[in-house]
């Protein structure tokens, strides 16, 4: 009856390959990539004059921010932002300048390379 023998060089190669693959996956998950974030303003969009977005990581560090200014009455109902961020969880701070006031909100978002929509119509008082 033949006995199974471990082939040490083959096993070593498989272990090294597995470690390399795991390192590649880990590094790839931490690499910034283009994310697609849509902020839904709804029918109150015409009252918005500017918007500031701040992406804060789980450690509380600001990792990306953006400021947008709009012509009065020419703001789309859905504003798109495409930051370069690693996949993961973020606290998204949104500050909206309106004709009569400033409004702000925070939302937790998980970015994973797809499209993430954030509805702020309730903050704007939109129906």
Short mmCIF file of N, CA and C in Angstrom, two decimals, residues 52 91-96 103-107 118-120 122-123:
data_model
loop_
_atom_site.label_atom_id
_atom_site.label_comp_id
_atom_site.label_asym_id
_atom_site.label_seq_id
_atom_site.Cartn_x
_atom_site.Cartn_y
_atom_site.Cartn_z
N UNK A 52 -21.25 71.24 1.30
CA UNK A 52 -19.94 70.75 1.71
C UNK A 52 -20.10 69.31 2.18
N UNK A 91 -18.22 58.25 8.15
CA UNK A 91 -19.26 59.15 8.61
C UNK A 91 -19.24 60.29 7.60
N UNK A 92 -20.36 60.51 6.93
CA UNK A 92 -20.45 61.55 5.91
C UNK A 92 -21.17 62.75 6.53
N UNK A 93 -20.45 63.87 6.63
CA UNK A 93 -21.03 65.11 7.14
C UNK A 93 -21.43 65.95 5.94
N UNK A 94 -22.67 66.37 5.96
CA UNK A 94 -23.20 67.16 4.84
C UNK A 94 -23.70 68.48 5.38
N UNK A 95 -23.17 69.57 4.85
CA UNK A 95 -23.64 70.89 5.22
C UNK A 95 -24.19 71.56 3.97
N UNK A 96 -25.41 72.04 4.07
CA UNK A 96 -26.11 72.64 2.93
C UNK A 96 -26.38 74.10 3.21
N UNK A 103 -28.17 74.16 6.81
CA UNK A 103 -28.64 72.92 7.40
C UNK A 103 -27.52 71.89 7.32
N UNK A 104 -27.45 71.03 8.31
CA UNK A 104 -26.42 70.00 8.28
C UNK A 104 -26.96 68.68 8.83
N UNK A 105 -26.30 67.62 8.42
CA UNK A 105 -26.66 66.27 8.86
C UNK A 105 -25.43 65.39 8.75
N UNK A 106 -25.47 64.26 9.43
CA UNK A 106 -24.42 63.26 9.31
C UNK A 106 -25.07 61.92 9.02
N UNK A 107 -24.44 61.16 8.16
CA UNK A 107 -24.93 59.82 7.80
C UNK A 107 -23.75 58.87 7.75
N UNK A 118 -27.53 59.01 -0.67
CA UNK A 118 -27.83 59.57 0.64
C UNK A 118 -28.97 60.56 0.45
N UNK A 119 -30.11 60.26 1.05
CA UNK A 119 -31.31 61.09 0.92
C UNK A 119 -31.33 62.12 2.04
N UNK A 120 -31.28 63.40 1.69
CA UNK A 120 -31.30 64.49 2.68
C UNK A 120 -32.57 65.34 2.55
N UNK A 122 -35.36 65.09 4.01
CA UNK A 122 -35.98 65.40 5.30
C UNK A 122 -35.26 66.55 5.99
N UNK A 123 -33.99 66.72 5.77
CA UNK A 123 -33.22 67.82 6.36
C UNK A 123 -33.62 69.15 5.71
#
